[in-house]
Amino acid sequence: MKKFISVVLVLVLCFGLIPGSYSAALSAGEQLQDMGLLAGDLYGNLNENQYLTRSEMMVILTRMLGEYEQAYKWTRKSTFSDGAGHWSERYVAYAQYRGWTVGIGNNKFGYDMSHNVQEASVFMLKALGYTAPNDFTWSSAYTKAKQLGLFEGLNLKETDEILRGDLFEVMLNTLSTRVKAQNYTLLDKLEGFTSSYPSGDLEVQWLTTYANEIRIVFSEEMSSGALLSSNYRLDGKALPSGTVLYFSDTNKDEVIIELPDGSIEKTDTYVLTISENILSDDGERLDREHLIQIVDGLIDNTKPFIKSAEKVNNSTILINFNEDLSVFDLSDFIVKVNDNEIEIFGYDFVDDDVIKIFVSDYNTSQTVSVESIEDPDDTIDEAGNVVVGDYKVIAKAAN
């Protein structure tokens, strides 16, 4: 099993040997199934529209931590009183032995109970090496997981029961997230590609950044493979579409990776993974210690925009943005009810990317739109990018 996972992860996720159009056509669950991290039911069905159970989460956790084989062979019973004869007992017992779970109280585990978002947050954080109470608490787990981007692309509440398909999305996000206090992602840890890699003498002499550019200076002149975007991953993900790679004007030992506008969503530290397939002109391989590079200094070049809006009540609307804002200005926005503009009285920051605005009373059954004006000036993100203008969303009813 480990060999299978390793081979698939190398091919699919490390260096992009399967076309992006193929992976894009698959659901998150299908991608994980192709990696060997999900098996499905007896017929291979992933049942993505069914709610995840606590037992299923334990099986998933053993796979994400690379310990499925050990759990499968586990023979000791758990101490939980409600697990007799349950199909998942070996996985739950192993998880209890490893200290991943203590059950739900009263010496019970809740084998067939639905798993909720809060619980999923706890286990994904544990998979990344975070521990309670040092790194998070039960009440702060979801907030911590969101800060790490584990729920990116999902709109869930911490008390919601989680669908299997949503959990699979969270798993993909978790796999591309760096392990706590390490320079590699959970995916890199699972795959373990550096351990068997035949190290060479080629090195990265230095790496610098300028705005949206990553400049890598190698110790030797490079072959043309150094200009293939599939030979690099940024924070465990393929380089964004539109990325341009080229050699510097002076020689072929410097590779410049120019990221397109709108591709850098935060000014932060990134991890650049370089493929073992990269060779110098003389055929020299990269030293294994140089396969993973830390990238500092990339500047957020993505403009904030209205992601969604929600009608909270007849005088309040929530606006969700795609990223954190440092300044929000009411004059940059218009609210309309059935195409008639209404007055905005004030606002509060609910979170750095969520704004609550207060408006004149309206009928919540009517169509409400929130839009940015054509040329906004003052609403900016933390890097100073001005919000996208002339952009409209229709507010949804409150959940």
Short mmCIF file of C-alpha atoms in Angstrom, two decimals:
data_model
loop_
_atom_site.label_atom_id
_atom_site.label_comp_id
_atom_site.label_asym_id
_atom_site.label_seq_id
_atom_site.Cartn_x
_atom_site.Cartn_y
_atom_site.Cartn_z
CA MET A 1 0.00 0.00 0.00
CA LYS A 2 2.75 2.44 0.93
CA LYS A 3 4.57 1.74 -2.33
CA PHE A 4 1.35 2.31 -4.26
CA ILE A 5 0.65 5.61 -2.52
CA SER A 6 4.23 6.73 -3.04
CA VAL A 7 4.23 6.01 -6.76
CA VAL A 8 0.86 7.63 -7.36
CA LEU A 9 1.72 10.70 -5.35
CA VAL A 10 4.96 11.15 -7.26
CA LEU A 11 3.17 10.94 -10.59
CA VAL A 12 0.03 12.87 -9.80
CA LEU A 13 0.97 15.51 -7.31
CA CYS A 14 4.68 16.10 -7.05
CA PHE A 15 5.57 16.99 -10.59
CA GLY A 16 2.35 17.15 -12.58
CA LEU A 17 2.86 14.26 -14.99
CA ILE A 18 -0.91 13.93 -15.36
CA PRO A 19 -2.43 16.86 -17.29
CA GLY A 20 -4.25 19.50 -15.26
CA SER A 21 -7.36 19.12 -17.42
CA TYR A 22 -7.61 15.52 -16.24
CA SER A 23 -7.35 16.32 -12.51
CA ALA A 24 -9.67 19.31 -12.92
CA ALA A 25 -12.37 16.96 -14.28
CA LEU A 26 -12.25 14.82 -11.16
CA SER A 27 -13.98 15.55 -7.87
CA ALA A 28 -11.84 15.93 -4.75
CA GLY A 29 -12.81 12.41 -3.73
CA GLU A 30 -11.87 10.95 -7.10
CA GLN A 31 -8.48 12.66 -6.94
CA LEU A 32 -7.89 11.22 -3.47
CA GLN A 33 -9.06 7.82 -4.67
CA ASP A 34 -6.56 7.96 -7.53
CA MET A 35 -3.83 8.75 -5.00
CA GLY A 36 -4.71 5.68 -2.98
CA LEU A 37 -5.90 7.74 -0.01
CA LEU A 38 -9.54 6.69 -0.39
CA ALA A 39 -10.98 3.30 -1.23
CA GLY A 40 -14.73 3.91 -1.23
CA ASP A 41 -17.30 1.26 -0.33
CA LEU A 42 -17.29 -2.36 -1.52
CA TYR A 43 -18.12 -1.14 -5.02
CA GLY A 44 -15.64 1.74 -5.00
CA ASN A 45 -18.39 4.35 -4.55
CA LEU A 46 -17.30 7.45 -2.65
CA ASN A 47 -20.80 8.47 -1.50
CA GLU A 48 -19.80 12.12 -1.51
CA ASN A 49 -23.34 13.34 -0.75
CA GLN A 50 -23.61 11.30 2.44
CA TYR A 51 -22.61 12.59 5.85
CA LEU A 52 -19.27 11.43 7.22
CA THR A 53 -19.33 9.25 10.34
CA ARG A 54 -16.84 9.30 13.19
CA SER A 55 -15.69 5.78 12.28
CA GLU A 56 -15.01 6.77 8.68
CA MET A 57 -12.95 9.72 9.92
CA MET A 58 -10.64 7.35 11.81
CA VAL A 59 -9.98 5.32 8.66
CA ILE A 60 -9.29 8.51 6.71
CA LEU A 61 -6.94 9.75 9.42
CA THR A 62 -4.85 6.57 9.30
CA ARG A 63 -4.45 7.04 5.56
CA MET A 64 -3.54 10.73 5.86
CA LEU A 65 -0.90 9.95 8.47
CA GLY A 66 0.55 7.07 6.45
CA GLU A 67 -0.40 4.48 9.07
CA TYR A 68 -3.21 2.61 7.35
CA GLU A 69 -1.29 -0.68 7.17
CA GLN A 70 -0.59 -0.60 10.91
CA ALA A 71 -4.25 0.13 11.68
CA TYR A 72 -5.50 -2.58 9.32
CA LYS A 73 -3.35 -5.17 11.12
CA TRP A 74 -4.27 -3.92 14.61
CA THR A 75 -5.76 -6.67 16.79
CA ARG A 76 -6.24 -5.05 20.20
CA LYS A 77 -9.71 -3.81 21.08
CA SER A 78 -10.51 -0.27 22.10
CA THR A 79 -11.84 0.46 25.57
CA PHE A 80 -15.06 1.91 24.15
CA SER A 81 -18.21 0.04 25.15
CA ASP A 82 -20.16 0.65 21.94
CA GLY A 83 -17.78 -0.90 19.41
CA ALA A 84 -18.49 -4.64 19.69
CA GLY A 85 -18.60 -6.18 16.22
CA HIS A 86 -18.33 -2.83 14.43
CA TRP A 87 -16.51 -2.96 11.09
CA SER A 88 -14.26 -0.03 12.05
CA GLU A 89 -13.21 -1.27 15.49
CA ARG A 90 -9.59 -1.95 14.51
CA TYR A 91 -9.17 1.59 13.13
CA VAL A 92 -10.85 3.20 16.14
CA ALA A 93 -8.79 1.07 18.52
CA TYR A 94 -5.61 2.05 16.72
CA ALA A 95 -6.58 5.73 16.79
CA GLN A 96 -7.24 5.46 20.53
CA TYR A 97 -3.86 3.76 21.06
CA ARG A 98 -2.13 6.54 19.10
CA GLY A 99 -3.88 9.18 21.20
CA TRP A 100 -5.83 10.67 18.30
CA THR A 101 -9.23 10.26 19.96
CA VAL A 102 -10.71 9.88 23.44
CA GLY A 103 -14.29 9.31 22.29
CA ILE A 104 -17.41 11.27 23.17
CA GLY A 105 -17.54 10.54 26.91
CA ASN A 106 -19.16 7.87 29.09
CA ASN A 107 -16.71 5.35 27.62
CA LYS A 108 -18.34 5.63 24.19
CA PHE A 109 -16.92 6.51 20.79
CA GLY A 110 -20.09 7.12 18.77
CA TYR A 111 -19.14 4.88 15.87
CA ASP A 112 -22.03 5.74 13.57
CA MET A 113 -22.60 9.31 14.68
CA SER A 114 -22.19 12.01 12.05
CA HIS A 115 -18.92 13.91 12.10
CA ASN A 116 -19.16 17.69 12.24
CA VAL A 117 -16.98 20.51 10.94
CA GLN A 118 -15.50 21.23 14.38
CA GLU A 119 -14.37 17.61 14.77
CA ALA A 120 -12.97 17.54 11.24
CA SER A 121 -10.95 20.66 12.07
CA VAL A 122 -9.40 18.95 15.09
CA PHE A 123 -8.33 15.87 13.15
CA MET A 124 -6.96 17.79 10.17
CA LEU A 125 -4.88 19.92 12.55
CA LYS A 126 -3.59 16.77 14.22
CA ALA A 127 -2.64 15.38 10.82
CA LEU A 128 -0.49 18.49 10.32
CA GLY A 129 1.29 17.98 13.62
CA TYR A 130 -0.62 20.53 15.71
CA THR A 131 -1.50 19.55 19.25
CA ALA A 132 -4.03 20.66 21.84
CA PRO A 133 -3.92 22.71 23.98
CA ASN A 134 -0.55 24.11 22.86
CA ASP A 135 -1.61 25.03 19.30
CA PHE A 136 -5.40 25.04 19.49
CA THR A 137 -8.33 24.23 21.75
CA TRP A 138 -11.61 22.54 20.95
CA SER A 139 -13.35 25.91 20.64
CA SER A 140 -10.60 27.46 18.47
CA ALA A 141 -9.94 24.47 16.18
CA TYR A 142 -12.18 25.64 13.33
CA THR A 143 -10.75 29.16 13.45
CA LYS A 144 -7.22 27.75 13.37
CA ALA A 145 -8.08 25.44 10.48
CA LYS A 146 -9.59 28.33 8.50
CA GLN A 147 -6.50 30.46 9.12
CA LEU A 148 -4.39 27.68 7.58
CA GLY A 149 -6.69 27.56 4.54
CA LEU A 150 -8.01 24.07 5.22
CA PHE A 151 -11.62 25.12 4.50
CA GLU A 152 -10.78 27.30 1.51
CA GLY A 153 -13.61 27.25 -1.04
CA LEU A 154 -16.18 25.97 1.46
CA ASN A 155 -18.87 27.88 3.33
CA LEU A 156 -19.52 25.84 6.46
CA LYS A 157 -20.36 26.48 10.09
CA GLU A 158 -18.41 24.71 12.80
CA THR A 159 -21.52 22.94 14.12
CA ASP A 160 -22.57 21.65 10.67
CA GLU A 161 -22.44 17.94 10.02
CA ILE A 162 -19.93 17.49 7.23
CA LEU A 163 -20.63 15.73 3.95
CA ARG A 164 -18.04 13.25 2.75
CA GLY A 165 -17.52 15.34 -0.40
CA ASP A 166 -16.81 18.46 1.66
CA LEU A 167 -14.37 16.54 3.85
CA PHE A 168 -12.55 15.39 0.72
CA GLU A 169 -12.11 19.05 -0.29
CA VAL A 170 -10.69 19.75 3.18
CA MET A 171 -8.34 16.77 2.81
CA LEU A 172 -6.93 18.13 -0.46
CA ASN A 173 -6.36 21.51 1.16
CA THR A 174 -4.71 19.84 4.15
CA LEU A 175 -2.40 17.77 1.97
CA SER A 176 -1.07 20.93 0.31
CA THR A 177 -0.50 22.66 3.67
CA ARG A 178 2.86 22.70 5.39
CA VAL A 179 3.33 20.44 8.40
CA LYS A 180 3.79 22.40 11.63
CA ALA A 181 7.31 23.88 11.96
CA GLN A 182 8.48 22.15 8.76
CA ASN A 183 9.35 23.29 5.25
CA TYR A 184 7.34 20.56 3.54
CA THR A 185 3.67 19.85 3.06
CA LEU A 186 1.74 16.89 4.42
CA LEU A 187 1.71 15.57 0.86
CA ASP A 188 5.51 15.73 0.72
CA LYS A 189 5.68 13.91 4.06
CA LEU A 190 3.32 11.15 2.88
CA GLU A 191 5.09 10.65 -0.40
CA GLY A 192 8.58 10.87 1.10
CA PHE A 193 10.14 11.38 -2.31
CA THR A 194 13.44 12.77 -1.04
CA SER A 195 14.35 9.62 0.89
CA SER A 196 15.04 7.48 -2.19
CA TYR A 197 16.13 10.25 -4.51
CA PRO A 198 19.69 9.78 -5.88
CA SER A 199 21.28 13.05 -4.78
CA GLY A 200 23.55 14.96 -7.18
CA ASP A 201 26.02 17.82 -7.04
CA LEU A 202 23.78 20.50 -8.56
CA GLU A 203 22.75 23.14 -6.01
CA VAL A 204 20.58 26.21 -5.65
CA GLN A 205 23.14 28.90 -4.86
CA TRP A 206 20.53 31.47 -3.93
CA LEU A 207 16.89 32.34 -4.42
CA THR A 208 15.50 35.87 -4.49
CA THR A 209 12.13 37.45 -5.14
CA TYR A 210 10.98 40.68 -6.67
CA ALA A 211 7.26 41.51 -6.53
CA ASN A 212 5.79 38.60 -8.54
CA GLU A 213 9.09 37.00 -9.62
CA ILE A 214 11.06 34.11 -8.15
CA ARG A 215 14.69 34.07 -9.29
CA ILE A 216 16.62 30.83 -8.80
CA VAL A 217 20.39 30.78 -9.36
CA PHE A 218 21.76 27.26 -9.81
CA SER A 219 25.40 26.25 -9.45
CA GLU A 220 25.56 25.21 -13.13
CA GLU A 221 23.93 26.15 -16.41
CA MET A 222 20.62 24.37 -16.77
CA SER A 223 18.93 22.23 -19.39
CA SER A 224 15.64 23.29 -20.98
CA GLY A 225 13.70 21.20 -18.44
CA ALA A 226 14.36 23.93 -15.90
CA LEU A 227 11.84 26.06 -17.82
CA LEU A 228 8.95 23.58 -17.52
CA SER A 229 6.33 24.81 -15.06
CA SER A 230 5.45 21.19 -14.21
CA ASN A 231 8.87 20.90 -12.55
CA TYR A 232 7.87 23.30 -9.77
CA ARG A 233 5.16 23.43 -7.12
CA LEU A 234 4.35 26.38 -4.86
CA ASP A 235 2.94 25.44 -1.46
CA GLY A 236 2.18 21.98 -2.82
CA LYS A 237 0.18 23.30 -5.78
CA ALA A 238 0.94 23.57 -9.49
CA LEU A 239 2.18 26.94 -10.67
CA PRO A 240 -0.82 29.05 -11.73
CA SER A 241 -1.90 29.21 -15.35
CA GLY A 242 -0.12 32.05 -17.12
CA THR A 243 3.18 31.63 -15.25
CA VAL A 244 6.17 32.39 -17.50
CA LEU A 245 9.60 30.80 -17.01
CA TYR A 246 12.77 31.96 -18.74
CA PHE A 247 16.53 32.17 -18.36
CA SER A 248 18.13 35.48 -17.46
CA ASP A 249 19.72 37.54 -20.24
CA THR A 250 23.25 36.74 -19.10
CA ASN A 251 23.37 32.94 -18.79
CA LYS A 252 21.40 29.77 -18.22
CA ASP A 253 22.18 29.27 -14.56
CA GLU A 254 19.43 31.69 -13.49
CA VAL A 255 15.78 30.70 -13.92
CA ILE A 256 13.12 33.38 -13.50
CA ILE A 257 9.59 32.30 -12.59
CA GLU A 258 7.18 35.16 -13.33
CA LEU A 259 3.80 34.65 -11.69
CA PRO A 260 0.77 36.27 -13.39
CA ASP A 261 -1.32 39.10 -11.98
CA GLY A 262 -3.95 37.91 -9.55
CA SER A 263 -2.06 34.75 -8.62
CA ILE A 264 -0.49 35.80 -5.30
CA GLU A 265 -3.21 36.08 -2.68
CA LYS A 266 -1.04 36.89 0.32
CA THR A 267 2.29 38.45 1.19
CA ASP A 268 3.73 35.51 3.08
CA THR A 269 6.32 32.75 3.13
CA TYR A 270 5.87 30.02 0.52
CA VAL A 271 7.47 26.64 -0.09
CA LEU A 272 8.82 25.99 -3.59
CA THR A 273 9.30 22.31 -4.42
CA ILE A 274 11.65 21.60 -7.33
CA SER A 275 11.29 18.40 -9.33
CA GLU A 276 13.96 15.73 -9.19
CA ASN A 277 13.63 15.66 -13.00
CA ILE A 278 15.51 18.96 -13.33
CA LEU A 279 19.03 18.52 -14.70
CA SER A 280 21.95 20.75 -15.52
CA ASP A 281 23.26 20.97 -19.07
CA ASP A 282 25.80 18.31 -18.07
CA GLY A 283 23.08 16.00 -16.77
CA GLU A 284 23.77 16.65 -13.08
CA ARG A 285 20.93 16.08 -10.61
CA LEU A 286 19.93 18.48 -7.88
CA ASP A 287 21.21 17.73 -4.38
CA ARG A 288 18.27 16.38 -2.37
CA GLU A 289 18.67 19.09 0.26
CA HIS A 290 17.96 21.68 -2.44
CA LEU A 291 14.67 20.17 -3.68
CA ILE A 292 12.67 22.29 -1.23
CA GLN A 293 13.22 26.05 -1.08
CA ILE A 294 11.71 28.73 1.15
CA VAL A 295 10.36 31.73 -0.76
CA ASP A 296 9.98 35.05 1.04
CA GLY A 297 9.03 38.43 -0.39
CA LEU A 298 6.34 37.66 -2.97
CA ILE A 299 3.86 40.52 -2.88
CA ASP A 300 0.10 40.00 -2.94
CA ASN A 301 -1.05 41.03 -6.43
CA THR A 302 -4.65 39.85 -6.17
CA LYS A 303 -7.37 42.47 -5.92
CA PRO A 304 -10.02 41.81 -3.29
CA PHE A 305 -13.54 41.28 -4.59
CA ILE A 306 -16.99 40.51 -3.24
CA LYS A 307 -17.21 36.74 -3.01
CA SER A 308 -20.78 36.48 -1.74
CA ALA A 309 -23.43 38.28 0.30
CA GLU A 310 -26.08 37.12 2.73
CA LYS A 311 -29.34 38.69 3.91
CA VAL A 312 -29.07 38.37 7.70
CA ASN A 313 -32.30 40.24 8.47
CA ASN A 314 -34.32 43.17 7.08
CA SER A 315 -31.63 45.71 8.00
CA THR A 316 -28.35 43.77 7.94
CA ILE A 317 -26.29 42.19 5.16
CA LEU A 318 -23.06 40.18 5.39
CA ILE A 319 -20.47 40.70 2.65
CA ASN A 320 -17.81 38.00 2.20
CA PHE A 321 -14.59 38.94 0.40
CA ASN A 322 -12.05 36.63 -1.21
CA GLU A 323 -9.27 37.82 1.12
CA ASP A 324 -8.59 39.91 4.21
CA LEU A 325 -9.16 43.66 4.03
CA SER A 326 -7.18 46.31 5.86
CA VAL A 327 -9.60 49.15 4.99
CA PHE A 328 -13.30 49.05 4.13
CA ASP A 329 -15.10 52.18 2.89
CA LEU A 330 -18.88 52.33 2.51
CA SER A 331 -18.62 54.84 -0.34
CA ASP A 332 -17.14 52.12 -2.56
CA PHE A 333 -20.33 50.04 -2.45
CA ILE A 334 -24.01 50.19 -3.41
CA VAL A 335 -26.90 48.05 -2.17
CA LYS A 336 -30.03 47.70 -4.29
CA VAL A 337 -33.39 46.09 -3.57
CA ASN A 338 -35.24 45.14 -6.74
CA ASP A 339 -32.79 47.45 -8.58
CA ASN A 340 -33.59 50.42 -6.32
CA GLU A 341 -30.67 51.76 -4.31
CA ILE A 342 -31.09 51.85 -0.52
CA GLU A 343 -29.08 53.67 2.12
CA ILE A 344 -26.12 52.13 3.95
CA PHE A 345 -25.80 53.46 7.52
CA GLY A 346 -22.68 51.76 8.84
CA TYR A 347 -20.63 48.58 9.08
CA ASP A 348 -18.67 46.25 11.39
CA PHE A 349 -15.81 43.86 10.72
CA VAL A 350 -17.05 40.35 11.61
CA ASP A 351 -13.74 38.92 10.44
CA ASP A 352 -10.92 40.34 8.33
CA ASP A 353 -12.70 39.11 5.19
CA VAL A 354 -16.32 39.44 6.37
CA ILE A 355 -18.11 42.79 6.71
CA LYS A 356 -21.54 43.32 8.26
CA ILE A 357 -23.32 46.37 6.80
CA PHE A 358 -26.40 48.09 8.19
CA VAL A 359 -28.96 49.36 5.69
CA SER A 360 -32.42 50.90 5.62
CA ASP A 361 -35.21 48.37 6.15
CA TYR A 362 -36.03 46.13 3.19
CA ASN A 363 -38.15 43.09 2.44
CA THR A 364 -35.92 40.00 2.68
CA SER A 365 -38.06 38.19 0.10
CA GLN A 366 -37.01 40.70 -2.55
CA THR A 367 -33.88 40.55 -4.70
CA VAL A 368 -30.96 42.27 -3.02
CA SER A 369 -27.68 43.03 -4.79
CA VAL A 370 -24.39 44.28 -3.39
CA GLU A 371 -21.97 45.86 -5.83
CA SER A 372 -18.76 47.84 -5.90
CA ILE A 373 -18.78 51.15 -7.76
CA GLU A 374 -17.00 51.49 -11.09
CA ASP A 375 -13.90 53.20 -9.68
CA PRO A 376 -13.48 52.40 -5.98
CA ASP A 377 -10.70 54.21 -4.11
CA ASP A 378 -10.41 53.31 -0.47
CA THR A 379 -11.30 49.66 0.16
CA ILE A 380 -7.99 47.79 0.08
CA ASP A 381 -6.39 44.54 1.16
CA GLU A 382 -3.33 44.25 3.37
CA ALA A 383 -1.00 44.76 0.39
CA GLY A 384 -2.81 47.92 -0.75
CA ASN A 385 -4.66 46.38 -3.71
CA VAL A 386 -7.91 48.26 -4.34
CA VAL A 387 -11.14 46.27 -4.47
CA VAL A 388 -12.35 45.20 -7.91
CA GLY A 389 -14.77 47.78 -9.30
CA ASP A 390 -18.11 47.32 -11.06
CA TYR A 391 -18.61 43.89 -9.51
CA LYS A 392 -22.03 42.67 -8.33
CA VAL A 393 -23.35 39.70 -6.39
CA ILE A 394 -26.90 38.74 -5.44
CA ALA A 395 -27.37 38.30 -1.70
CA LYS A 396 -28.60 34.89 -0.60
CA ALA A 397 -31.07 34.20 2.18
CA ALA A 398 -29.55 33.52 5.59
CA ASN A 399 -28.82 29.88 6.38
#
